mmCIF file of C-alpha atoms in Angstrom:
data_model
loop_
_atom_site.group_PDB
_atom_site.id
_atom_site.type_symbol
_atom_site.label_atom_id
_atom_site.label_comp_id
_atom_site.label_asym_id
_atom_site.label_seq_id
_atom_site.Cartn_x
_atom_site.Cartn_y
_atom_site.Cartn_z
ATOM 1 C CA LEU A 249 6.584 -31.390 4.432
ATOM 2 C CA ARG A 250 4.512 -33.317 1.887
ATOM 3 C CA GLN A 251 1.344 -31.669 3.120
ATOM 4 C CA HIS A 252 2.827 -28.190 2.702
ATOM 5 C CA GLU A 253 4.248 -29.101 -0.704
ATOM 6 C CA ALA A 254 0.835 -30.324 -1.867
ATOM 7 C CA ALA A 255 -0.880 -27.154 -0.633
ATOM 8 C CA TRP A 256 1.769 -24.986 -2.301
ATOM 9 C CA THR A 257 1.534 -26.946 -5.576
ATOM 10 C CA GLN A 258 -2.240 -26.553 -5.603
ATOM 11 C CA SER A 259 -2.169 -22.867 -4.638
ATOM 12 C CA PRO A 260 1.228 -21.130 -4.509
ATOM 13 C CA ASN A 261 -0.034 -18.124 -2.556
ATOM 14 C CA VAL A 262 2.014 -16.245 0.047
ATOM 15 C CA ASP A 263 0.792 -18.240 3.052
ATOM 16 C CA ASN A 264 1.369 -21.600 1.386
ATOM 17 C CA SER A 265 4.763 -20.433 0.136
ATOM 18 C CA ARG A 266 5.782 -19.353 3.629
ATOM 19 C CA ARG A 267 4.606 -22.606 5.223
ATOM 20 C CA TYR A 268 6.266 -24.751 2.563
ATOM 21 C CA ALA A 269 9.538 -22.792 2.699
ATOM 22 C CA GLU A 270 9.545 -23.014 6.500
ATOM 23 C CA ALA A 271 9.018 -26.782 6.338
ATOM 24 C CA LEU A 272 11.840 -27.075 3.803
ATOM 25 C CA LEU A 273 14.120 -24.979 6.000
ATOM 26 C CA ASP A 274 13.275 -27.078 9.057
ATOM 27 C CA ALA A 275 14.096 -30.188 6.980
ATOM 28 C CA GLY A 276 17.500 -28.737 6.056
ATOM 29 C CA LYS A 277 16.615 -28.142 2.408
ATOM 30 C CA THR A 278 17.865 -24.569 2.337
ATOM 31 C CA SER A 279 18.340 -24.071 -1.395
ATOM 32 C CA GLU A 280 14.811 -25.288 -2.136
ATOM 33 C CA ALA A 281 13.432 -23.101 0.667
ATOM 34 C CA GLU A 282 15.261 -20.088 -0.728
ATOM 35 C CA ASP A 283 13.811 -20.708 -4.186
ATOM 36 C CA ILE A 284 10.273 -20.794 -2.789
ATOM 37 C CA ILE A 285 10.839 -17.638 -0.724
ATOM 38 C CA ASN A 286 12.314 -15.745 -3.658
ATOM 39 C CA GLN A 287 9.409 -16.775 -5.894
ATOM 40 C CA ALA A 288 6.958 -15.463 -3.300
ATOM 41 C CA LEU A 289 8.822 -12.179 -2.701
ATOM 42 C CA LYS A 290 7.669 -10.577 -5.931
ATOM 43 C CA GLY A 291 5.221 -7.923 -6.986
ATOM 44 C CA LEU A 292 2.907 -6.796 -4.224
ATOM 45 C CA PHE A 293 4.588 -9.177 -1.814
ATOM 46 C CA LYS A 294 8.221 -8.134 -2.298
ATOM 47 C CA THR A 295 8.234 -6.570 1.180
ATOM 48 C CA GLU A 296 5.908 -9.060 2.938
ATOM 49 C CA PRO A 297 7.268 -9.164 6.516
ATOM 50 C CA THR A 298 6.813 -12.852 7.366
ATOM 51 C CA LEU A 299 8.545 -13.876 4.135
ATOM 52 C CA LEU A 300 11.381 -11.426 4.738
ATOM 53 C CA LEU A 301 11.773 -12.749 8.275
ATOM 54 C CA LEU A 302 11.940 -16.304 6.950
ATOM 55 C CA LYS A 303 14.464 -15.230 4.322
ATOM 56 C CA ALA A 304 16.624 -13.615 7.019
ATOM 57 C CA ARG A 305 16.434 -16.791 9.107
ATOM 58 C CA LEU A 306 17.567 -18.822 6.108
ATOM 59 C CA GLN A 307 20.427 -16.406 5.418
ATOM 60 C CA PHE A 308 21.522 -16.534 9.056
ATOM 61 C CA GLU A 309 21.395 -20.327 9.171
ATOM 62 C CA THR A 310 23.548 -20.507 6.028
ATOM 63 C CA ASP A 311 26.194 -18.172 7.529
ATOM 64 C CA ARG A 312 25.209 -15.180 5.415
ATOM 65 C CA THR A 313 24.834 -12.921 8.428
ATOM 66 C CA ALA A 314 25.457 -9.630 6.628
ATOM 67 C CA GLU A 315 22.660 -10.508 4.189
ATOM 68 C CA ALA A 316 20.404 -11.460 7.103
ATOM 69 C CA THR A 317 21.058 -8.099 8.760
ATOM 70 C CA GLY A 318 20.285 -6.283 5.514
ATOM 71 C CA THR A 319 17.089 -8.269 4.997
ATOM 72 C CA LEU A 320 15.918 -7.507 8.543
ATOM 73 C CA GLU A 321 16.732 -3.804 8.122
ATOM 74 C CA SER A 322 14.759 -3.791 4.860
ATOM 75 C CA LEU A 323 11.882 -5.553 6.603
ATOM 76 C CA GLN A 324 11.802 -2.860 9.295
ATOM 77 C CA GLU A 325 12.127 -0.046 6.764
ATOM 78 C CA HIS A 326 9.189 -1.265 4.651
ATOM 79 C CA ASN A 327 7.062 -2.507 7.572
ATOM 80 C CA PRO A 328 7.656 -0.106 10.480
ATOM 81 C CA ASP A 329 4.653 -1.420 12.438
ATOM 82 C CA PHE A 330 5.688 -5.084 12.185
ATOM 83 C CA ARG A 331 6.901 -6.499 15.503
ATOM 84 C CA SER A 332 8.574 -9.848 15.990
ATOM 85 C CA ALA A 333 10.551 -10.902 19.035
ATOM 86 C CA GLU A 334 12.057 -13.720 16.970
ATOM 87 C CA GLY A 335 13.112 -11.256 14.260
ATOM 88 C CA HIS A 336 14.575 -8.838 16.790
ATOM 89 C CA LEU A 337 16.613 -11.617 18.404
ATOM 90 C CA LEU A 338 17.772 -12.778 14.983
ATOM 91 C CA TYR A 339 18.892 -9.217 14.224
ATOM 92 C CA ALA A 340 20.944 -9.070 17.440
ATOM 93 C CA ARG A 341 22.481 -12.470 16.689
ATOM 94 C CA SER A 342 23.360 -11.357 13.149
ATOM 95 C CA LEU A 343 25.082 -8.251 14.467
ATOM 96 C CA GLU A 344 27.034 -10.313 16.983
ATOM 97 C CA ALA A 345 28.083 -12.807 14.292
ATOM 98 C CA GLN A 346 29.509 -9.870 12.326
ATOM 99 C CA HIS A 347 31.488 -8.765 15.409
ATOM 100 C CA ARG A 348 29.352 -5.630 15.769
ATOM 101 C CA VAL A 349 29.275 -6.323 19.495
ATOM 102 C CA GLU A 350 28.237 -2.919 20.852
ATOM 103 C CA GLU A 351 25.249 -2.831 18.488
ATOM 104 C CA ALA A 352 24.428 -6.441 19.360
ATOM 105 C CA ILE A 353 24.445 -5.637 23.082
ATOM 106 C CA ARG A 354 22.022 -2.759 22.489
ATOM 107 C CA GLU A 355 19.699 -5.002 20.490
ATOM 108 C CA TYR A 356 19.934 -7.905 22.967
ATOM 109 C CA SER A 357 19.130 -5.467 25.780
ATOM 110 C CA ALA A 358 16.091 -4.180 23.917
ATOM 111 C CA VAL A 359 14.718 -7.579 22.902
ATOM 112 C CA SER A 360 15.374 -9.227 26.269
ATOM 113 C CA GLY A 361 12.705 -6.987 27.787
ATOM 114 C CA TYR A 362 9.898 -8.626 25.815
ATOM 115 C CA PHE A 363 11.238 -11.880 24.374
ATOM 116 C CA PRO A 364 9.306 -14.882 25.693
ATOM 117 C CA GLY A 365 11.660 -17.076 27.664
ATOM 118 C CA VAL A 366 15.253 -16.467 28.659
ATOM 119 C CA GLU A 367 17.151 -17.025 25.409
ATOM 120 C CA ALA A 368 17.565 -13.305 24.678
ATOM 121 C CA ARG A 369 18.813 -12.594 28.199
ATOM 122 C CA TYR A 370 21.179 -15.572 28.030
ATOM 123 C CA ARG A 371 22.605 -14.393 24.707
ATOM 124 C CA LEU A 372 22.930 -10.865 26.109
ATOM 125 C CA ALA A 373 24.978 -12.211 29.018
ATOM 126 C CA LEU A 374 27.217 -14.206 26.670
ATOM 127 C CA CYS A 375 27.727 -11.166 24.462
ATOM 128 C CA LEU A 376 28.597 -9.021 27.472
ATOM 129 C CA ALA A 377 31.129 -11.631 28.602
ATOM 130 C CA SER A 378 32.713 -11.860 25.155
ATOM 131 C CA ASN A 379 33.041 -8.068 25.168
ATOM 132 C CA GLY A 380 34.969 -8.108 28.446
ATOM 133 C CA GLN A 381 32.049 -6.892 30.550
ATOM 134 C CA ASP A 382 32.324 -9.785 33.006
ATOM 135 C CA ASN A 383 30.564 -8.081 35.927
ATOM 136 C CA ALA A 384 27.543 -7.164 33.820
ATOM 137 C CA ALA A 385 27.461 -10.679 32.356
ATOM 138 C CA THR A 386 27.598 -12.262 35.812
ATOM 139 C CA ARG A 387 24.787 -10.000 37.039
ATOM 140 C CA GLU A 388 22.629 -10.990 34.034
ATOM 141 C CA PHE A 389 23.288 -14.711 34.521
ATOM 142 C CA GLU A 390 22.471 -14.417 38.232
ATOM 143 C CA SER A 391 19.308 -12.473 37.445
ATOM 144 C CA ILE A 392 18.190 -15.176 34.997
ATOM 145 C CA LEU A 393 18.700 -17.883 37.623
ATOM 146 C CA ASN A 394 17.006 -15.872 40.388
ATOM 147 C CA ASP A 395 13.996 -15.206 38.162
ATOM 148 C CA ALA A 396 13.857 -18.898 37.262
ATOM 149 C CA LYS A 397 13.636 -19.844 40.945
ATOM 150 C CA LEU A 398 10.462 -17.759 41.226
ATOM 151 C CA ALA A 399 8.988 -18.981 37.941
ATOM 152 C CA PRO A 400 6.338 -21.688 37.753
ATOM 153 C CA PRO A 401 7.595 -25.232 37.077
ATOM 154 C CA HIS A 402 6.248 -25.312 33.509
ATOM 155 C CA LEU A 403 8.309 -22.239 32.634
ATOM 156 C CA ARG A 404 11.473 -23.721 34.121
ATOM 157 C CA LYS A 405 10.834 -26.906 32.178
ATOM 158 C CA SER A 406 10.269 -25.082 28.883
ATOM 159 C CA GLN A 407 13.433 -23.022 29.421
ATOM 160 C CA LYS A 408 15.551 -25.912 30.709
ATOM 161 C CA HIS A 409 17.999 -25.703 27.791
ATOM 162 C CA TRP A 410 18.841 -22.065 28.545
ATOM 163 C CA LEU A 411 18.804 -22.406 32.301
ATOM 164 C CA ALA A 412 21.201 -25.342 32.284
#
């Protein structure tokens, strides 16, 4: 955190702002992180995708899910070629948190096809179950476990949290 703060103080460019804000967010200093992000999202960089993604993450983590959804939609609108599995999963989670379950299921289904690891598939299964689609949820959970049996040990270890 101190290293990123020093770099940002010396040169408050977009990359240093993003790194410093991310370190602040990881340290639980959300209001300070938001200040840094908002300072960086100005002028030519008001639609910078990595900053918008970080802002959406901050909004989601502070229970401002509607704002997070709006930020992610703005990110996609202004940066149609930007791709982020993390951002796509965050979008699905934001929709689910707003009880927009059908939309969330669509987004979870889309992101689970390319998200590294099993988190997206796990969240898809949970969302299906919460929407009363128990058979589909059970099939997804079983598929996750079957795929894990065939996966190399390092993958099972890295995904242990989700597989448990």
